[in-house]
Short mmCIF file of C-alpha atoms in Angstrom, two decimals:
data_model
loop_
_atom_site.label_atom_id
_atom_site.label_comp_id
_atom_site.label_asym_id
_atom_site.label_seq_id
_atom_site.Cartn_x
_atom_site.Cartn_y
_atom_site.Cartn_z
CA MET I 126 0.00 0.00 0.00
CA GLN I 127 1.17 3.50 -0.74
CA GLN I 128 2.43 5.32 2.36
CA GLN I 129 0.44 8.31 3.62
CA ALA I 130 1.70 10.85 6.13
CA LEU I 131 -0.16 10.72 9.44
CA LYS I 132 1.51 12.65 12.27
CA VAL I 133 -0.67 12.39 15.38
CA GLN I 134 0.50 12.59 19.00
CA LEU I 135 -2.16 11.85 21.64
CA PRO I 136 -2.28 11.07 25.36
CA GLU I 137 -1.87 7.38 26.14
CA ALA I 138 -5.51 7.15 27.32
CA GLN I 139 -6.68 7.78 23.78
CA VAL I 140 -4.56 5.07 22.18
CA SER I 141 -5.20 1.34 21.89
CA SER I 142 -2.46 -0.69 20.23
CA ASP I 143 -1.08 -4.13 19.55
CA THR I 144 2.14 -5.23 17.90
CA THR I 145 1.02 -4.35 14.36
CA SER I 146 -1.36 -1.39 14.60
CA VAL I 147 -2.36 1.59 16.69
CA ALA I 148 -5.87 3.02 17.15
CA VAL I 149 -6.26 6.72 17.89
CA ILE I 150 -9.11 9.16 18.49
CA VAL I 151 -8.55 12.69 17.22
CA PRO I 152 -10.70 15.81 17.77
CA SER I 153 -10.39 17.24 14.26
CA ILE I 154 -10.33 15.68 10.83
CA ARG I 155 -7.70 18.26 9.92
CA MET I 156 -5.26 16.13 11.92
CA LEU I 157 -5.67 13.38 9.32
CA ASP I 158 -4.56 13.18 5.72
CA ARG I 159 -7.43 13.81 3.28
CA ASP I 160 -6.40 11.17 0.73
CA ALA I 161 -5.68 8.59 3.43
CA TRP I 162 -9.15 9.09 4.94
CA ASP I 163 -11.01 9.04 1.62
CA ALA I 164 -9.13 5.91 0.50
CA CYS I 165 -10.95 4.03 3.29
CA PHE I 166 -14.35 5.07 1.89
CA PRO I 167 -14.29 4.27 -1.85
CA GLY I 168 -17.51 5.33 -3.55
CA GLU I 169 -18.57 7.51 -0.61
CA VAL I 170 -20.12 10.88 -1.45
CA GLU I 171 -19.84 12.27 2.09
CA THR I 172 -16.08 12.50 1.96
CA TYR I 173 -13.40 14.17 4.10
CA ASP I 174 -14.45 17.57 2.77
CA TYR I 175 -18.08 17.05 3.75
CA LEU I 176 -17.10 15.97 7.28
CA LEU I 177 -14.82 19.00 7.55
CA ALA I 178 -17.75 21.26 6.63
CA VAL I 179 -19.84 19.59 9.35
CA GLU I 180 -17.04 19.95 11.90
CA GLU I 181 -16.57 23.65 11.19
CA ALA I 182 -20.30 24.46 11.07
CA GLY I 183 -20.55 25.24 14.78
CA ILE I 184 -23.50 22.89 15.35
CA ASP I 185 -24.55 23.40 18.96
CA GLY I 186 -24.20 20.56 21.46
CA PHE I 187 -21.83 18.32 19.47
CA GLU I 188 -18.15 17.52 19.90
CA TRP I 189 -16.59 15.83 16.87
CA ARG I 190 -14.19 12.91 16.96
CA TYR I 191 -12.51 10.67 14.36
CA ALA I 192 -11.48 7.10 15.16
CA VAL I 193 -8.72 5.58 13.05
CA VAL I 194 -6.54 2.50 13.10
CA CYS I 195 -3.07 3.04 11.62
CA GLU I 196 -0.31 0.78 10.44
CA ASP I 197 3.04 2.41 9.69
CA ASP I 198 1.40 5.87 9.87
CA GLU I 199 -1.21 4.83 7.30
CA ILE I 200 -4.95 4.74 7.97
CA VAL I 201 -6.35 1.21 7.51
CA ALA I 202 -9.71 1.63 9.30
CA ALA I 203 -11.74 4.73 10.14
CA MET I 204 -15.07 6.10 11.37
CA PRO I 205 -16.32 9.59 12.24
CA ALA I 206 -17.83 10.01 15.70
CA PHE I 207 -19.39 12.55 18.03
CA LEU I 208 -20.10 13.23 21.70
CA CYS I 209 -23.26 14.93 22.97
CA ARG I 210 -25.99 15.03 25.60
CA TYR I 211 -28.62 12.70 24.16
CA ALA I 212 -32.31 12.81 25.05
CA LEU I 213 -33.70 9.31 24.58
CA GLU I 214 -37.06 10.54 23.26
CA THR I 215 -35.38 12.27 20.29
CA THR I 216 -36.61 9.60 17.90
CA LEU I 217 -40.15 9.55 19.30
CA ALA I 218 -42.90 10.91 17.10
CA ALA I 219 -44.96 13.74 18.54
CA GLY I 220 -47.62 12.37 20.85
CA ARG I 221 -48.72 11.77 24.44
CA PHE I 222 -45.63 9.72 25.44
CA ARG I 223 -43.22 12.34 24.11
CA ARG I 224 -45.16 15.16 25.76
CA THR I 225 -45.04 13.23 29.06
CA VAL I 226 -41.26 12.83 28.84
CA GLU I 227 -40.81 16.50 28.00
CA GLY I 228 -43.09 17.48 30.89
CA ILE I 229 -41.06 15.44 33.37
CA ARG I 230 -37.86 17.01 32.04
CA ARG I 231 -39.16 20.47 32.87
CA ILE I 232 -39.03 19.34 36.51
CA PHE I 233 -36.03 16.97 36.34
CA SER I 234 -33.73 18.37 33.68
CA GLY I 235 -31.63 15.21 33.37
CA PHE I 236 -34.53 12.76 32.92
CA LEU I 237 -33.79 10.26 30.10
CA THR I 238 -30.79 12.35 29.02
CA LEU I 239 -27.40 10.66 28.84
CA ARG I 240 -23.87 11.62 27.88
CA LEU I 241 -23.42 9.81 24.55
CA ALA I 242 -20.33 8.78 22.59
CA CYS I 243 -21.41 7.61 19.15
CA LEU I 244 -19.61 6.24 16.11
CA GLY I 245 -21.17 7.70 13.00
CA SER I 246 -22.42 11.23 12.39
CA PRO I 247 -25.74 13.02 12.85
CA CYS I 248 -25.14 14.67 9.47
CA THR I 249 -24.31 11.68 7.25
CA GLU I 250 -26.69 9.28 5.53
CA THR I 251 -25.23 6.17 7.18
CA ALA I 252 -22.31 5.16 9.40
CA SER I 253 -20.01 3.32 7.04
CA ILE I 254 -17.03 1.57 8.60
CA GLY I 255 -14.12 2.58 6.40
CA PHE I 256 -11.31 0.18 5.50
CA HIS I 257 -8.41 0.65 3.14
CA PRO I 258 -9.19 -1.34 -0.03
CA ASP I 259 -6.05 -3.45 0.43
CA ILE I 260 -7.25 -4.77 3.80
CA ALA I 261 -8.55 -8.32 3.38
CA GLN I 262 -12.13 -9.02 4.49
CA ALA I 263 -10.86 -11.55 7.04
CA ARG I 264 -8.84 -8.87 8.86
CA ARG I 265 -11.57 -6.25 9.05
CA PRO I 266 -13.43 -7.46 12.17
CA LYS I 267 -10.15 -7.44 14.14
CA LEU I 268 -9.33 -3.90 13.01
CA PHE I 269 -12.86 -2.78 13.85
CA ALA I 270 -12.48 -4.33 17.32
CA GLU I 271 -9.31 -2.29 17.85
CA LEU I 272 -11.07 0.86 16.70
CA LEU I 273 -14.00 0.13 19.01
CA ASP I 274 -11.68 -0.56 21.97
CA ALA I 275 -10.02 2.83 21.52
CA PHE I 276 -13.34 4.62 21.16
CA GLU I 277 -14.79 2.98 24.26
CA ALA I 278 -11.70 4.01 26.26
CA HIS I 279 -12.13 7.56 24.98
CA ALA I 280 -15.83 7.50 25.91
CA ARG I 281 -14.97 6.49 29.50
CA MET I 282 -12.37 9.25 29.71
CA GLU I 283 -14.99 11.78 28.51
CA GLY I 284 -17.55 10.61 31.08
CA CYS I 285 -19.96 9.08 28.53
CA SER I 286 -22.17 6.39 30.07
CA LEU I 287 -23.78 5.46 26.73
CA THR I 288 -21.77 4.26 23.72
CA ALA I 289 -23.45 3.70 20.35
CA LEU I 290 -23.13 3.24 16.61
CA LYS I 291 -25.62 5.19 14.49
CA ASP I 292 -27.19 3.93 11.25
CA LEU I 293 -25.04 1.00 10.19
CA PRO I 294 -26.51 -0.08 6.84
CA TYR I 295 -27.80 -3.61 6.38
CA PRO I 296 -26.59 -6.19 5.77
CA ILE I 297 -24.20 -5.90 8.72
CA PRO I 298 -21.11 -8.06 8.02
CA SER I 299 -21.23 -11.11 10.28
CA GLY I 300 -17.77 -10.41 11.68
CA ILE I 301 -18.80 -6.89 12.72
CA GLU I 302 -21.98 -8.21 14.38
CA LEU I 303 -19.89 -10.70 16.36
CA VAL I 304 -17.61 -7.94 17.62
CA LEU I 305 -20.58 -5.88 18.79
CA SER I 306 -22.49 -8.76 20.38
CA ALA I 307 -19.35 -9.95 22.21
CA ARG I 308 -19.13 -6.52 23.85
CA GLY I 309 -22.78 -6.52 24.90
CA TYR I 310 -24.19 -4.03 22.39
CA ALA I 311 -27.94 -4.16 21.85
CA GLU I 312 -29.44 -3.56 18.41
CA THR I 313 -32.42 -1.36 17.61
CA GLY I 314 -33.85 -0.01 14.37
CA GLY I 315 -32.58 3.19 12.82
CA LEU I 316 -34.15 5.35 10.15
CA PRO I 317 -34.00 3.66 6.72
CA THR I 318 -32.40 5.27 3.68
CA ALA I 319 -34.60 6.01 0.65
CA TRP I 320 -33.12 5.64 -2.82
CA MET I 321 -34.08 5.11 -6.44
CA ASP I 322 -32.10 3.58 -9.27
CA ILE I 323 -32.34 5.67 -12.44
CA GLY I 324 -33.12 2.79 -14.77
CA PHE I 325 -35.03 4.88 -17.31
CA GLY I 326 -33.97 7.36 -19.96
CA THR I 327 -36.54 10.16 -19.72
CA ILE I 328 -38.90 11.72 -17.19
CA ASP I 329 -41.84 10.25 -19.16
CA ALA I 330 -40.26 6.82 -18.83
CA TYR I 331 -40.01 7.45 -15.09
CA PHE I 332 -43.69 8.33 -14.92
CA ALA I 333 -44.46 5.04 -16.68
CA THR I 334 -42.94 3.18 -13.69
CA LEU I 335 -45.48 4.72 -11.30
CA SER I 336 -49.02 3.58 -10.61
CA THR I 337 -51.76 5.06 -12.76
CA ALA I 338 -53.11 7.15 -9.87
CA THR I 339 -49.67 8.47 -8.90
CA ARG I 340 -48.76 9.23 -12.51
CA LYS I 341 -51.97 11.19 -12.97
CA ASP I 342 -51.41 13.04 -9.68
CA MET I 343 -47.83 13.96 -10.59
CA ARG I 344 -48.79 15.32 -14.01
CA ARG I 345 -51.45 17.45 -12.34
CA LYS I 346 -48.98 18.77 -9.77
CA LEU I 347 -46.41 19.65 -12.43
CA ARG I 348 -48.81 22.07 -14.13
CA SER I 349 -47.56 24.76 -11.75
CA ARG I 350 -44.06 24.34 -13.19
CA GLN I 351 -44.45 27.19 -15.66
CA GLU I 352 -44.90 29.63 -12.79
CA VAL I 353 -41.72 28.50 -10.98
CA ARG I 354 -38.15 29.48 -11.82
CA VAL I 355 -35.43 27.00 -10.80
CA GLU I 356 -31.83 28.12 -10.37
CA TYR I 357 -28.86 25.87 -9.59
CA ARG I 358 -26.35 27.79 -7.50
CA THR I 359 -22.96 26.94 -6.05
CA GLU I 360 -23.03 29.80 -3.53
CA PHE I 361 -25.77 31.33 -1.40
CA GLY I 362 -24.64 34.94 -1.36
CA ASP I 363 -27.25 37.28 0.08
CA LEU I 364 -29.93 34.55 -0.12
CA LEU I 365 -28.47 32.60 2.82
CA PRO I 366 -30.66 34.36 5.46
CA ARG I 367 -33.79 33.47 3.48
CA VAL I 368 -32.61 29.86 3.10
CA MET I 369 -32.08 29.64 6.87
CA GLN I 370 -35.55 31.06 7.48
CA LEU I 371 -37.01 28.33 5.25
CA TYR I 372 -34.83 25.73 7.00
CA ARG I 373 -35.98 26.72 10.48
CA GLU I 374 -39.64 26.72 9.43
CA THR I 375 -39.26 23.28 7.84
CA ARG I 376 -37.43 21.92 10.87
CA GLU I 377 -40.21 23.12 13.17
CA ARG I 378 -42.75 21.18 11.09
CA SER I 379 -40.68 18.00 11.35
CA GLY I 380 -41.55 15.43 13.99
CA LEU I 381 -37.94 14.21 14.37
CA GLN I 382 -35.30 16.71 15.48
CA PHE I 383 -31.72 15.97 16.51
CA GLU I 384 -29.07 18.38 15.28
CA GLU I 385 -29.87 21.96 14.30
CA LEU I 386 -27.91 23.00 11.22
CA THR I 387 -26.30 26.41 10.96
CA PRO I 388 -25.64 28.94 8.18
CA ALA I 389 -22.01 27.82 8.31
CA TYR I 390 -23.09 24.27 7.50
CA PHE I 391 -25.01 25.23 4.35
CA ASP I 392 -22.33 27.68 3.25
CA GLY I 393 -19.50 25.30 4.17
CA VAL I 394 -20.88 22.40 2.13
CA LEU I 395 -21.01 24.51 -1.04
CA LYS I 396 -17.62 26.13 -0.46
CA GLY I 397 -15.89 22.99 0.74
CA MET I 398 -17.19 20.69 -2.00
CA PRO I 399 -16.80 22.60 -5.29
CA GLY I 400 -18.00 20.54 -8.24
CA ARG I 401 -19.69 18.08 -5.86
CA SER I 402 -22.44 20.21 -4.33
CA PHE I 403 -25.08 22.74 -5.31
CA CYS I 404 -28.33 24.26 -4.13
CA ALA I 405 -31.47 24.16 -6.27
CA MET I 406 -33.53 27.28 -5.58
CA TYR I 407 -37.21 27.63 -6.42
CA PHE I 408 -38.55 31.14 -7.08
CA VAL I 409 -42.05 32.40 -7.80
CA GLY I 410 -41.77 35.92 -9.08
CA GLY I 411 -38.86 37.35 -7.13
CA GLU I 412 -39.53 35.35 -3.95
CA LEU I 413 -37.49 32.33 -2.92
CA LEU I 414 -39.99 29.72 -1.71
CA ALA I 415 -37.81 26.60 -1.48
CA ALA I 416 -34.17 25.53 -1.45
CA ASN I 417 -32.67 22.07 -1.88
CA LEU I 418 -29.07 21.35 -0.80
CA LEU I 419 -27.58 18.43 -2.76
CA ILE I 420 -24.22 16.70 -2.97
CA HIS I 421 -23.06 14.19 -5.56
CA ASP I 422 -20.33 12.25 -7.28
CA GLU I 423 -20.37 10.99 -10.86
CA ASP I 424 -23.00 8.33 -10.20
CA ARG I 425 -25.11 9.38 -7.19
CA LEU I 426 -27.12 12.45 -6.21
CA ILE I 427 -27.93 12.86 -2.49
CA ASP I 428 -30.65 15.19 -1.27
CA LYS I 429 -29.25 16.56 2.00
CA PHE I 430 -32.03 18.96 2.91
CA PHE I 431 -35.15 20.36 1.26
CA CYS I 432 -36.65 23.42 2.95
CA MET I 433 -39.80 25.20 1.86
CA ASP I 434 -42.29 27.90 2.75
CA GLY I 435 -45.02 25.66 4.14
CA GLN I 436 -48.02 27.53 2.79
CA LYS I 437 -46.83 29.08 -0.48
CA GLY I 438 -44.59 26.14 -1.37
CA ARG I 439 -47.43 23.66 -1.16
CA SER I 440 -49.64 25.80 -3.35
CA TYR I 441 -47.05 25.44 -6.14
CA ASN I 442 -46.33 21.75 -5.35
CA LEU I 443 -42.64 22.58 -4.88
CA TYR I 444 -41.75 19.32 -3.16
CA TYR I 445 -42.95 17.37 -6.20
CA LEU I 446 -41.35 19.82 -8.62
CA SER I 447 -38.06 19.41 -6.81
CA TRP I 448 -38.40 15.62 -6.90
CA CYS I 449 -38.78 15.65 -10.68
CA ALA I 450 -36.06 18.28 -11.08
CA ASN I 451 -33.64 16.05 -9.17
CA ILE I 452 -34.49 13.06 -11.33
CA GLU I 453 -34.00 15.17 -14.45
CA TYR I 454 -30.63 16.31 -13.07
CA CYS I 455 -29.60 12.67 -12.69
CA LEU I 456 -30.74 11.93 -16.24
CA SER I 457 -28.91 14.88 -17.77
CA HIS I 458 -25.68 14.11 -15.87
CA GLY I 459 -25.68 10.33 -16.32
CA MET I 460 -26.17 9.54 -12.62
CA GLY I 461 -27.47 6.09 -11.79
CA ARG I 462 -28.99 6.68 -8.35
CA TYR I 463 -31.03 9.35 -6.59
CA GLN I 464 -30.86 9.13 -2.80
CA SER I 465 -33.56 11.12 -1.03
CA GLY I 466 -32.53 10.47 2.55
CA GLN I 467 -34.51 9.69 5.68
CA ALA I 468 -38.14 10.33 6.74
CA TYR I 469 -41.38 10.85 4.76
CA TYR I 470 -41.11 7.29 3.48
CA ARG I 471 -44.69 6.65 2.47
CA ASN I 472 -44.59 9.41 -0.13
CA LYS I 473 -41.13 8.43 -1.36
CA ILE I 474 -42.21 4.83 -1.86
CA ARG I 475 -45.25 6.04 -3.78
CA LEU I 476 -42.86 7.97 -6.04
CA GLY I 477 -40.75 4.90 -6.75
CA SER I 478 -38.15 4.82 -3.99
CA ARG I 479 -36.97 1.74 -2.16
CA LEU I 480 -35.77 1.64 1.44
CA THR I 481 -32.62 0.12 2.87
CA ALA I 482 -32.75 -0.56 6.59
CA ASN I 483 -30.17 0.81 9.02
CA ALA I 484 -29.33 -0.43 12.51
CA MET I 485 -28.34 1.33 15.70
CA TYR I 486 -26.29 -0.36 18.42
CA PHE I 487 -25.94 0.85 22.00
CA ARG I 488 -24.39 -0.13 25.32
CA HIS I 489 -24.69 1.53 28.72
CA SER I 490 -21.76 1.26 31.11
CA ASN I 491 -24.14 0.12 33.88
CA PRO I 492 -25.33 -3.47 33.18
CA LEU I 493 -28.64 -2.94 34.98
CA LEU I 494 -29.40 0.24 33.01
CA GLN I 495 -28.33 -1.55 29.84
CA PHE I 496 -30.93 -4.24 30.55
CA VAL I 497 -33.59 -1.58 31.12
CA LEU I 498 -32.65 0.35 27.97
CA LYS I 499 -32.60 -2.83 25.91
CA THR I 500 -36.05 -3.75 27.24
CA ILE I 501 -37.63 -0.39 26.43
CA SER I 502 -35.62 0.29 23.24
CA PRO I 503 -38.57 -0.60 20.93
CA LEU I 504 -40.35 2.46 22.35
CA PHE I 505 -37.46 4.70 21.30
CA ALA I 506 -36.55 3.07 17.99
CA ALA I 507 -36.64 5.43 15.03
CA GLY I 508 -39.92 4.84 13.23
CA ASP I 509 -40.82 4.96 9.57
CA ASP I 510 -44.01 5.00 7.56
CA GLY I 511 -43.15 2.58 4.81
CA GLU I 512 -42.09 -1.00 4.25
CA VAL I 513 -38.34 -1.56 4.52
CA GLN I 514 -36.57 -3.51 1.81
CA GLY I 515 -33.14 -4.87 2.65
#
């Protein structure tokens, strides 16, 4: 394997090593070589540059970490990670149970809130475990175990009672499952990922894949297209405050809320990923009514966030216009997959998407509390409104 420079000096408590490799936890991805990191994630769209934009976005309540296993100063295994105060009802849909938990927390501020150390990222689609392509499959569970050992030691040092892995995509390799089960991690469902293969040549051919009722409904909704102007921009400029207003309004309408994105996130993604990111903006007259942040490589387009004026946007069917615009972008740029992210599954399935399930794993440092959390975890599992296809 080609050597990559990796100069990292950390306290002994953050290092787990054996005779052939060393596992380290670093607080900034800038401490790692860009090419060495990306080499562990071939085909990944959310690369080093995307994670750097997340890190530098100033997202409140999160501390970023990066776990790597190195051999001869070269990264052979890697995962992003974060630390935060985690409220267990975060994944609960709005309802009586969630309102009860929130009411109790107004009296007891720490109720069902734990210090969490989590492998993965709140801002990525899934939590891929990165390995250098030259690492044989048979060695990967051992390297992952070393990475996990180092991260668990770091979690203890940081006072985190709950350790987790967020959104590992199915199928989970059997060797990885064995590592997690041997350490007492419990599994619960995460939010699935919605995606669509672009196996058609035109938008009309796409419509032909839909049911008769959906096809008729989509054609009706697209009649408003002539009143909407779409612009693809690679910088926000003076429109960023309006985009953030739309984002905050959309976030407030969402039932699931974890991280709150910042202007620096939106701006940083576009500036940090030139040629691999853009924002589709939807205007009626001179008013911006919706914005869609997207990232991509040569073969895949990922919808990171769609935000819209709730009242005016619906009157022009902007969600459906943006859906078709994204498919047309894939067609015109030869992309084979459109990935529309998490949540709102029922509608996405109706529009032709499939779902891939993701898993979350967790372990509390107290065995009794781990038993309790494992028992009640179905109540807190991230829900969806569509059938999951593996």
